């Protein structure tokens, strides 16, 4: 058995092949029989009146046209929505693009090049990606690293924290409407659900830091707790005028209320407060003091390594996507924008209508713009101090948020917006 | 935003009445360093009560390599390469007083042109150092752009230094009796171009860093060092001048040709971290001015007095000091008449800032630690020697 | 979505645990908590008081209050105009209380 | 140095003035080692060093500690501890560096600390303590500073300590 | 209000740099241009001639095996050791020449200053990375080879900022 110090590439390849071999063994000997047994007893799903059985799937492999009418029903199914489009895959992809955009934008602002070399010599097509493969390399690196659990750590909480953070971030994206009808959980009080889910993060961070049994994570966790709860009240108050103006707590309803004017025109102060508090909730650079590396090493992330760290970062970027999307939804009119893109058709069967494609396009563009602005903020600002942060959050931002509420009420009573009583 | 904290700073409540380890009362002992992103090769034992630093004990010595002992085993010329190792970001500055001291001990005259070249190189090195320092100050406060810009612009000046001396970082350029080689012909023109561009770039730093309200909120009013404390604790350089003491060796005791050049000593009255960060920025303007003036005034002629291979010093001692980028850098050189120095003592600015740092950190907030620590211009490698 | 979060994150951890190099022999130094290269002293989890405890107390009070406002905000159209005045008064009281709490929290340094 | 030779003939007047003031106050207790342009050195016994330091700080304005250096002279069986101080407040003596040295017995190097007078010499004295073995009485924290914690050899800047491979 | 304008100025300064040219030198593809062939020394005048201080070049027909370079290096890096060479030169009776260990060399160039016979100079070749420590030791034969270094890039300055260009 090779020890760690004798690491060579051939050993690495050997271990990967060995792993693949075992996976294949397990799949073919255990998983496949189970699947067959299950298929034997469980009735196949019926979509659009067609029974989806293995024969049909095999037919589709030869003649894809058979499957074309089934695409639309499939993507309307809850499973597809959760896993792929407005759900997890889309968010993870968006987060990946965000990471890359962040690295490139920051590099450009700092007169650097950014990721550039990854894969450039190995694959001819990597040239056009301009270093995008660096993300894959980073992922592989994180996957290949040992996850060190410090002695004395509270192991269940320590392991659960990354998963809980991912779950909470995923819960946020479930509430965000991407296009008319394209939302996973369309509930009437989705805004309150957003607040409830945001309340998850400080608790998880505190638990994770406490579970590490180390000093720096402990201080970082406390800081995160103070920061996150302090900025929750301005966040909540900043959205109140939106609720007043739209007269609904549902995010879909809020977007639909902005069909004519975006709410940012009426309550710019609220948008500002929300943006600042979103940055604080994200622990991004002006407010990244829970991870302030020059004071407390890496804050509450100090003891996390390998994929556990990777998952926390992924959760952070998914949260960044979710909060940018929330900003878009609340202030920038969500998916609303001119229809100009053609519909998507597969074998002459319409999959997405023109309005849906445009909506998705507008939503994505706006969200990306908001996220890009967050990145530029990161490039130009240092970190703040915790006392300044708390003081500013509790005095200035809350005062601004109150002013904002009064402006909204006044606008309503003067009759500029809304139906008025 | 600015600082609106109306409350007064607690002047470090005492440890008395607490347990030996302090744990029961909620005092946490953090050892910041040596493996800490914000420390360098240096340890700072910090006792915190909540967010307040109760006590800070600097603990240097992780990179001590006995430069002073090494000097006793090498002759005057051979000492040059290793003496600039403690501070390679300012390698001309740390070598300058040594060269002056050896010249006094061995009684060597220096050609006029060499003096000007030395001043130019010293000022370019001062900028190189201060940009390095500023970049790290940026990243200490979480400003990644401020880390990258000075590192990029530093390259302009390193290019100049490399053109003159042949090495990018450890120049080993000053020797007793002048400098190693004359400047290349293209140097003055290139130097002017780079220095003028660099002067324009400095304004951008003000826009993105010094005028940034978040930066000001972190540094204004933080770690105020009074004038009396600064003097009595032996602070030097920008730290001393930021406290309002107009003390610059280039002015008070001009060496080489500094008395023929026109420049101002930058002082600020506030004595806080912002002033300590702002003084070097203003000094970079002065450095560029000095270098440009020296380029104009530089006469032609020889640049090095021919020297025997093993110069012997007279019996006696010399104490020479210059204004390096971090402050007053002094060499105390004792000679017993041999080709090797009997004793060399480096009085480096970084070492002199240690008590100042301990004094300022006591009672500060934990979040102020990086901004105070790095505004001290403290370089562990230089302090340990 | 919750289920899917589990489905997405747990395998990543498991796969990482499988691929990653494992400890061949137990190295106690490696599993020490981070203390900047020093041997850790003292407990990581202690009774540790930040100076900003007042903000937590304020949060406990005002978070509930602000959520109440949503009930009002969402149904503002349905309410008669006269109801707004009491809400304004409520907001004023809230603001005054907040200001007083801020004032107090600024005066006390150690909680 | 040529540059200093010319300009400092009148400067030496000021230096004489400092020497006169010190000798007027201390008389025979303080010996003048040399007076060079801008550099003055006094030798003083360890009993009077604190008085001398207080005097030059308060009366003459030499308030800025620069360095503390120890020099080992095994032939004379003594260790020289040299304090260099400069002036920040007194315009007249601004360019001067005043040195005052104490000769200590090499086998029993004990002297009072100057930290009450110059707070800045605390770490310099600690360095001299561990590099030359000089014990400063009354120093607030006379501990290991730069050397490794398990250093058990003689103080390294003593002349009988040799770098490995370079014993001559 | 001052803080608001400061914030805006900060943002403007940051976003302005999205349009400014990158400074980075993409090293393996682009290499810096240096002045001259490398650092040389004129023992008659006692001054050096400016140039980059990279690895050395040894002129076999001038080296006398006087060991001065080795003596100079003894107190600095101990990188130079004298070794026997096979060929015979009439100025070099002992047949020894310097061999330089670049794992130890600090590139201070004081050995060049010490050479009184114009035999040891430095070149602008700095790419000396090797896989083993033994490869870093350059024998006199290796030192005699004149390196090929083609650096063409240098810093250009125009209104769009400083950048590296050919």
PDB file of C-alpha atoms in Angstrom, chain A residues 98 102 106 274-280 282 284-286 319-325 327 367-381:
ATOM      1  CA  UNK A  98     -20.917  33.558 -10.923  1.00  0.00           C
ATOM      2  CA  UNK A 102     -16.223  36.989 -10.119  1.00  0.00           C
ATOM      3  CA  UNK A 106     -11.959  41.033 -10.158  1.00  0.00           C
ATOM      4  CA  UNK A 274     -31.990  45.700   0.737  1.00  0.00           C
ATOM      5  CA  UNK A 275     -28.836  45.558  -1.342  1.00  0.00           C
ATOM      6  CA  UNK A 276     -26.624  46.436   1.599  1.00  0.00           C
ATOM      7  CA  UNK A 277     -28.330  43.980   3.884  1.00  0.00           C
ATOM      8  CA  UNK A 278     -28.139  41.313   1.205  1.00  0.00           C
ATOM      9  CA  UNK A 279     -24.388  41.830   1.071  1.00  0.00           C
ATOM     10  CA  UNK A 280     -24.269  41.471   4.834  1.00  0.00           C
ATOM     11  CA  UNK A 282     -24.074  36.895   2.163  1.00  0.00           C
ATOM     12  CA  UNK A 284     -19.464  39.301   1.119  1.00  0.00           C
ATOM     13  CA  UNK A 285     -16.561  41.641   1.154  1.00  0.00           C
ATOM     14  CA  UNK A 286     -17.541  44.854   2.855  1.00  0.00           C
ATOM     15  CA  UNK A 319     -27.424  32.026  -1.666  1.00  0.00           C
ATOM     16  CA  UNK A 320     -25.851  34.844  -3.628  1.00  0.00           C
ATOM     17  CA  UNK A 321     -27.877  33.796  -6.647  1.00  0.00           C
ATOM     18  CA  UNK A 322     -30.997  33.565  -4.517  1.00  0.00           C
ATOM     19  CA  UNK A 323     -30.574  37.017  -3.014  1.00  0.00           C
ATOM     20  CA  UNK A 324     -29.756  38.608  -6.373  1.00  0.00           C
ATOM     21  CA  UNK A 325     -32.839  36.909  -7.760  1.00  0.00           C
ATOM     22  CA  UNK A 327     -33.598  41.707  -5.521  1.00  0.00           C
ATOM     23  CA  UNK A 367     -30.093  38.679 -11.739  1.00  0.00           C
ATOM     24  CA  UNK A 368     -26.681  38.451 -13.291  1.00  0.00           C
ATOM     25  CA  UNK A 369     -26.440  42.234 -13.378  1.00  0.00           C
ATOM     26  CA  UNK A 370     -27.235  42.493  -9.685  1.00  0.00           C
ATOM     27  CA  UNK A 371     -24.684  39.809  -8.884  1.00  0.00           C
ATOM     28  CA  UNK A 372     -22.094  41.566 -11.022  1.00  0.00           C
ATOM     29  CA  UNK A 373     -22.653  44.728  -9.069  1.00  0.00           C
ATOM     30  CA  UNK A 374     -22.029  42.779  -5.887  1.00  0.00           C
ATOM     31  CA  UNK A 375     -18.762  41.609  -7.413  1.00  0.00           C
ATOM     32  CA  UNK A 376     -17.697  45.140  -8.295  1.00  0.00           C
ATOM     33  CA  UNK A 377     -18.467  46.216  -4.749  1.00  0.00           C
ATOM     34  CA  UNK A 378     -16.163  43.479  -3.596  1.00  0.00           C
ATOM     35  CA  UNK A 379     -13.431  44.795  -5.832  1.00  0.00           C
ATOM     36  CA  UNK A 380     -13.516  48.314  -4.487  1.00  0.00           C
ATOM     37  CA  UNK A 381     -14.086  48.092  -0.769  1.00  0.00           C
TER      38      UNK A 381
END
